[in-house]
CSV table of C-alpha atoms in Angstrom, one decimal:
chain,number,residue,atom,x,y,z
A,123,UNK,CA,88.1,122.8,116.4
A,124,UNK,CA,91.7,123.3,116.0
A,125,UNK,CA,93.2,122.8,112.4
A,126,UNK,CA,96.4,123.1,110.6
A,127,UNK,CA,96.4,123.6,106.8
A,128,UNK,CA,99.5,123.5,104.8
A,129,UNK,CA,99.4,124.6,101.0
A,130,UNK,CA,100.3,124.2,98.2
A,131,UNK,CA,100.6,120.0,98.7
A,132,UNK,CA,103.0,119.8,96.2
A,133,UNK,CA,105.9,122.4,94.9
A,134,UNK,CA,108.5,122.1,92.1
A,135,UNK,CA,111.1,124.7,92.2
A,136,UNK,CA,114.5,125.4,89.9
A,137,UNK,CA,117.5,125.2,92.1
A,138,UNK,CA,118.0,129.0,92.8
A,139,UNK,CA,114.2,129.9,92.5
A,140,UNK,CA,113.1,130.7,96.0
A,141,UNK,CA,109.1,130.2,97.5
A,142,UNK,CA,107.3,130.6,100.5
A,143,UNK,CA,105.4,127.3,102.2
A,144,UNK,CA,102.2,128.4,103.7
A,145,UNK,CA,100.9,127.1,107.5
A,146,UNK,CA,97.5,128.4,108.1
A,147,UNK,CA,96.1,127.8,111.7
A,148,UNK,CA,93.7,128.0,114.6
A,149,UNK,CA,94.0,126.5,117.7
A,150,UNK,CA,92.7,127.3,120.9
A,151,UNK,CA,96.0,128.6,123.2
A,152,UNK,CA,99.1,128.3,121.0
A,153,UNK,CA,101.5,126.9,122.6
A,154,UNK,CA,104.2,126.8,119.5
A,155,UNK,CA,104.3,126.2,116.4
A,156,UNK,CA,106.9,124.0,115.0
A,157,UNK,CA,108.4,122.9,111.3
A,158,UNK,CA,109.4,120.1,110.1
A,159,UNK,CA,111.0,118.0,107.4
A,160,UNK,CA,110.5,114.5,106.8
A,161,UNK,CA,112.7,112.9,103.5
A,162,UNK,CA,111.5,109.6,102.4
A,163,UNK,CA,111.3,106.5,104.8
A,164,UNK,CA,112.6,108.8,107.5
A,165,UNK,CA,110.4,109.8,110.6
A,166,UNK,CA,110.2,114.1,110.9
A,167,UNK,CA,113.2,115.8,111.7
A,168,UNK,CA,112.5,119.2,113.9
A,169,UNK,CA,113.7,122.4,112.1
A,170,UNK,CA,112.4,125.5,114.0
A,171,UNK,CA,109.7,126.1,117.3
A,172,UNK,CA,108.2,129.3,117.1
A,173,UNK,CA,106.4,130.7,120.2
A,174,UNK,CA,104.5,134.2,119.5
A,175,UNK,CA,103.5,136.7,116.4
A,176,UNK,CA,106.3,138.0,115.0
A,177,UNK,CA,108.7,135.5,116.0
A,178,UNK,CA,111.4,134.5,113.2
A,179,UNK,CA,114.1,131.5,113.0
A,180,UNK,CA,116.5,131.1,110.5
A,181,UNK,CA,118.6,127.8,109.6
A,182,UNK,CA,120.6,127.5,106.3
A,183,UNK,CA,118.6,128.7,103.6
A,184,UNK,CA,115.3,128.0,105.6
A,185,UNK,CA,113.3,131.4,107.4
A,186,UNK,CA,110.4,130.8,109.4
A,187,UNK,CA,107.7,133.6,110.1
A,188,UNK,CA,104.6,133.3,112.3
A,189,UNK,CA,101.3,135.5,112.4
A,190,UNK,CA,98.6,135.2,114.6
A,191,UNK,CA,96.6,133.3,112.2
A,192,UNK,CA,99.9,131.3,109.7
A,193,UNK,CA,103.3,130.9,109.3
A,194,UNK,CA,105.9,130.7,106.6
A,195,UNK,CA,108.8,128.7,105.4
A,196,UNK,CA,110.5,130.4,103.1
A,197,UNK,CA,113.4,128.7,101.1
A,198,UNK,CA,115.5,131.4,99.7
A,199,UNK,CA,118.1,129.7,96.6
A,200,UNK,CA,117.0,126.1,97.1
A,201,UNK,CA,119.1,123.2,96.2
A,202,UNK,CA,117.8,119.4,95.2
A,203,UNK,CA,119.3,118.5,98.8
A,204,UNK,CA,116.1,120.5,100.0
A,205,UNK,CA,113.9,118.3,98.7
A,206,UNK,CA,111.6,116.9,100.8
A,207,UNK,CA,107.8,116.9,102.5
A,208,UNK,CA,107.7,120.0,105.1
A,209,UNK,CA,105.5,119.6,107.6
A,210,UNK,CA,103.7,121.6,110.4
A,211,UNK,CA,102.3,121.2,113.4
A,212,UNK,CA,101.0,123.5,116.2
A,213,UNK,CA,101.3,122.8,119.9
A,214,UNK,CA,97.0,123.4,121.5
A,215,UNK,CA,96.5,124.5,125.0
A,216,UNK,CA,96.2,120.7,126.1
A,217,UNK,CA,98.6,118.1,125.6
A,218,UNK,CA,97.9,117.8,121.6
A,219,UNK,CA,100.0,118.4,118.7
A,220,UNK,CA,98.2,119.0,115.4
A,221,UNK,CA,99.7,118.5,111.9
A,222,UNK,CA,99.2,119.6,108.5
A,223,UNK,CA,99.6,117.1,105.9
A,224,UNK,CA,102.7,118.6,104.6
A,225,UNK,CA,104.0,120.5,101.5
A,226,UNK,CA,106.3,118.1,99.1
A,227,UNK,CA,109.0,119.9,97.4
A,228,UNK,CA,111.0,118.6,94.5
A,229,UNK,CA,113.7,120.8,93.6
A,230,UNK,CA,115.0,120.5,90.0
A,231,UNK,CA,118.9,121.4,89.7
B,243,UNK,CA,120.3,108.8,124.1
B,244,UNK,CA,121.5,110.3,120.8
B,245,UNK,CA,117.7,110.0,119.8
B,246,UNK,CA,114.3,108.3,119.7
B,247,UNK,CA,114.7,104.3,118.3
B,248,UNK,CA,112.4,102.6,117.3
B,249,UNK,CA,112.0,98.8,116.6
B,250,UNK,CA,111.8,96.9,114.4
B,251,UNK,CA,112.1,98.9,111.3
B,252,UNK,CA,110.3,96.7,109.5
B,253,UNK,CA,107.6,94.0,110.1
B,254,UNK,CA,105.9,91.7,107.8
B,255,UNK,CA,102.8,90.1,109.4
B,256,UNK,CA,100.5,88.0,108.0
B,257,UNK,CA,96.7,88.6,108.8
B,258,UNK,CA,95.6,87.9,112.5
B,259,UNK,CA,98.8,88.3,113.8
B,260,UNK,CA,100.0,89.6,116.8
B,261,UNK,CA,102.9,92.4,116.3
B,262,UNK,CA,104.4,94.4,119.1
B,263,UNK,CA,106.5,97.9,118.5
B,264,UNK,CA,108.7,99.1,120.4
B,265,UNK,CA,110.5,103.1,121.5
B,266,UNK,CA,113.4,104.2,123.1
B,267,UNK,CA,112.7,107.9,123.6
B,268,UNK,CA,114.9,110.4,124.4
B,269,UNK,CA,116.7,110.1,128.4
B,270,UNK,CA,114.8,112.3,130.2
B,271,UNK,CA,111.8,113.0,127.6
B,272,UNK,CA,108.6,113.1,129.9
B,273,UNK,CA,106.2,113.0,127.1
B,274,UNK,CA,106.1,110.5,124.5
B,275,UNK,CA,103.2,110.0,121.2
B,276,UNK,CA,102.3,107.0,118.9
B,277,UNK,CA,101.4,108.6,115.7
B,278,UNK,CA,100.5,106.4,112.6
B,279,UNK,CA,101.1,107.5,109.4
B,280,UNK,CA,99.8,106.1,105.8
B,281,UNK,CA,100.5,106.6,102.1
B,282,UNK,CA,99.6,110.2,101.4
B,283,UNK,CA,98.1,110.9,104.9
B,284,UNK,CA,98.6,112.8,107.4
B,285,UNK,CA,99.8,112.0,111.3
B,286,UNK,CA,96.8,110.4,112.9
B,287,UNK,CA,97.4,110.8,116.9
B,288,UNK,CA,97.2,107.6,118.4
B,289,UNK,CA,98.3,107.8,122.4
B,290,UNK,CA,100.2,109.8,124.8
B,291,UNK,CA,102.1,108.8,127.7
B,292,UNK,CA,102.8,111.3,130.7
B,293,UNK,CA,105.7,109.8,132.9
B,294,UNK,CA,104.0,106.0,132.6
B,295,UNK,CA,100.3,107.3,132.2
B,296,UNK,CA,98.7,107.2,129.6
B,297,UNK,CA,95.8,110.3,129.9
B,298,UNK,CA,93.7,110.0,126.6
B,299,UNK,CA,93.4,106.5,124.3
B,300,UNK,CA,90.9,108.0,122.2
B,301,UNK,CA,92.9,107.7,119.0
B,302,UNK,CA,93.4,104.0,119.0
B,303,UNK,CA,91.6,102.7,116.5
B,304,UNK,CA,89.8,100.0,117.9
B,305,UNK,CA,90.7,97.8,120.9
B,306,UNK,CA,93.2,95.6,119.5
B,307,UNK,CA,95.6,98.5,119.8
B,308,UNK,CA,96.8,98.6,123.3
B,309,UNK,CA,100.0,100.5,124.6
B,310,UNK,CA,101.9,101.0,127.7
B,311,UNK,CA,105.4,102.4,128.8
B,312,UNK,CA,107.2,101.4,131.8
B,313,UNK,CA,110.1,103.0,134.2
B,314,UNK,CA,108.7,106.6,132.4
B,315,UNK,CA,110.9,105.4,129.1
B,316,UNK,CA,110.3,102.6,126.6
B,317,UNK,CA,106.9,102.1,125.1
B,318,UNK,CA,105.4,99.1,123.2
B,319,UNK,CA,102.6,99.2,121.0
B,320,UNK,CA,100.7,96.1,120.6
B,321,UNK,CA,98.1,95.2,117.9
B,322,UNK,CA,96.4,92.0,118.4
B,323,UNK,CA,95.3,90.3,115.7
B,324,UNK,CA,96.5,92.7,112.7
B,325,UNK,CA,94.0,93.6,109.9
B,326,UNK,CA,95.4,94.5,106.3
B,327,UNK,CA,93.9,98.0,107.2
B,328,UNK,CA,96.5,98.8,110.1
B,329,UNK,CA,99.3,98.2,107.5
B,330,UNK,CA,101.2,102.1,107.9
B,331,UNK,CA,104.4,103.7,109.3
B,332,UNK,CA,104.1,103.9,113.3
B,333,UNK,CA,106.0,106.8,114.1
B,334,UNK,CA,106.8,107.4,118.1
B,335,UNK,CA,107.8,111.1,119.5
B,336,UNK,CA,108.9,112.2,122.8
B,337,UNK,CA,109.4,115.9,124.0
B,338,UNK,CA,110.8,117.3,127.1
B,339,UNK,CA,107.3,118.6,128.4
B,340,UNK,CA,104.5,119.3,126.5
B,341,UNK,CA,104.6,122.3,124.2
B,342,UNK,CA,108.0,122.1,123.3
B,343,UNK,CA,109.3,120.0,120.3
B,344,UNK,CA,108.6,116.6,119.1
B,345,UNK,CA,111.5,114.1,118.4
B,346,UNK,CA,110.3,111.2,116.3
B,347,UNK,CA,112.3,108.2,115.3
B,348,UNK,CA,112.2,106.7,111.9
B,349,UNK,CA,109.5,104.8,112.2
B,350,UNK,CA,108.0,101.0,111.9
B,351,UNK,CA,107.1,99.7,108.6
B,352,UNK,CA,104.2,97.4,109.1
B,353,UNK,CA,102.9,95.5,106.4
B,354,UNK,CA,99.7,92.9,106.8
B,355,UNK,CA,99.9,90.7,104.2
């Protein structure tokens, strides 16, 4: 069955004190993975697709990272604009997208 | 478009209520998704539309939810006769073909009272 699992569900970070998010996957035909971040009340804003192992994208202070089994967002010097819930989802050989239920970071400044 | 919009915002229904949402996808978005989303939870898949078909309906709940799209653009949701259970954010995506990104709008508020 194909599953996406995000961890840890909840991170508090010092402005400045960079961390990894954690996407941990299997799916049967990748067709891309994808990050996202949703703020409150908002709908998920697209950050980064990534297609094949060893694929990275970079945005800002955000890096993405993909394996053949998870990928990682890592947030190098956040800032409390980067709070928010990141989410993932993975693109399956068919027509469905399957999401993780999200890491929610709080920065602190 | 600039981007997916979705309508109302909000909605306030009382129980046994009909309520209809609607999306505006992106011009020239083949593919578009219903998601719903409650407190704490995940995205739960709901339908997706190919062009005006719609190939799998397995994730409507139950068979008050019904859903079309017309001219390959807007879709409307419809729940007939709202329960306080289907009170959640219903989020709609569309992507260029399926595989590549999601856009999702911000979302209806509904709230069964």
């Amino acid at each position: 069955e194909d599953q996406v699992t995000q961890s840890p569900e909840a991170l508090r970070l010092q402005e400045g004190e960079s961390s990894s998010l954690n996407c941990s996957y299997t799916v049967s035909g990748l067709r891309g993975l994808f990050w996202y971040r949703q703020d409150p009340g908002k709908g998920p804003e697209f950050l980064f697709t990534l297609y094949s192992a060893g694929e990275e994208k970079e945005k800002e202070r955000l890096k993405a990272t993909l394996t053949k089994k998870e990928s990682f967002l890592h947030i190098t010097a956040p800032k409390p604009e980067d709070s928010a819930t990141y989410l993932c989802a993975v693109a399956s050989g068919t027509y469905k997208y399957i999401f993780g239920t999200g890491t929610r970071l709080k920065v602190l400044a | 478009g600039a981007g997916v919009s979705q309508s109302p915002s909000n909605k306030v229904t009382e129980k046994g209520k009909d309520v209809e949402l609607r999306c505006d996808p992106i011009s020239g978005h083949t593919a578009l998704y219903w998601y719903r989303q409650s407190l704490g939870q995940g995205l739960e898949f709901l339908i997706y539309f190919q062009g005006n078909s719609a190939p799998d309906k397995s994730g409507l709940p139950s068979d008050r939810f019904s859903a079309e799209r017309t001219g390959g653009s807007v879709s409307t949701l419809t729940i007939q006769r709202t329960q306080q259970e289907d009170s959640a954010v219903y989020l709609c995506a569309s992507s260029l073909e399926v595989g590549r990104p999601l856009h999702f709008g911000n979302g209806t508020r509904l709230t069964v009272t």
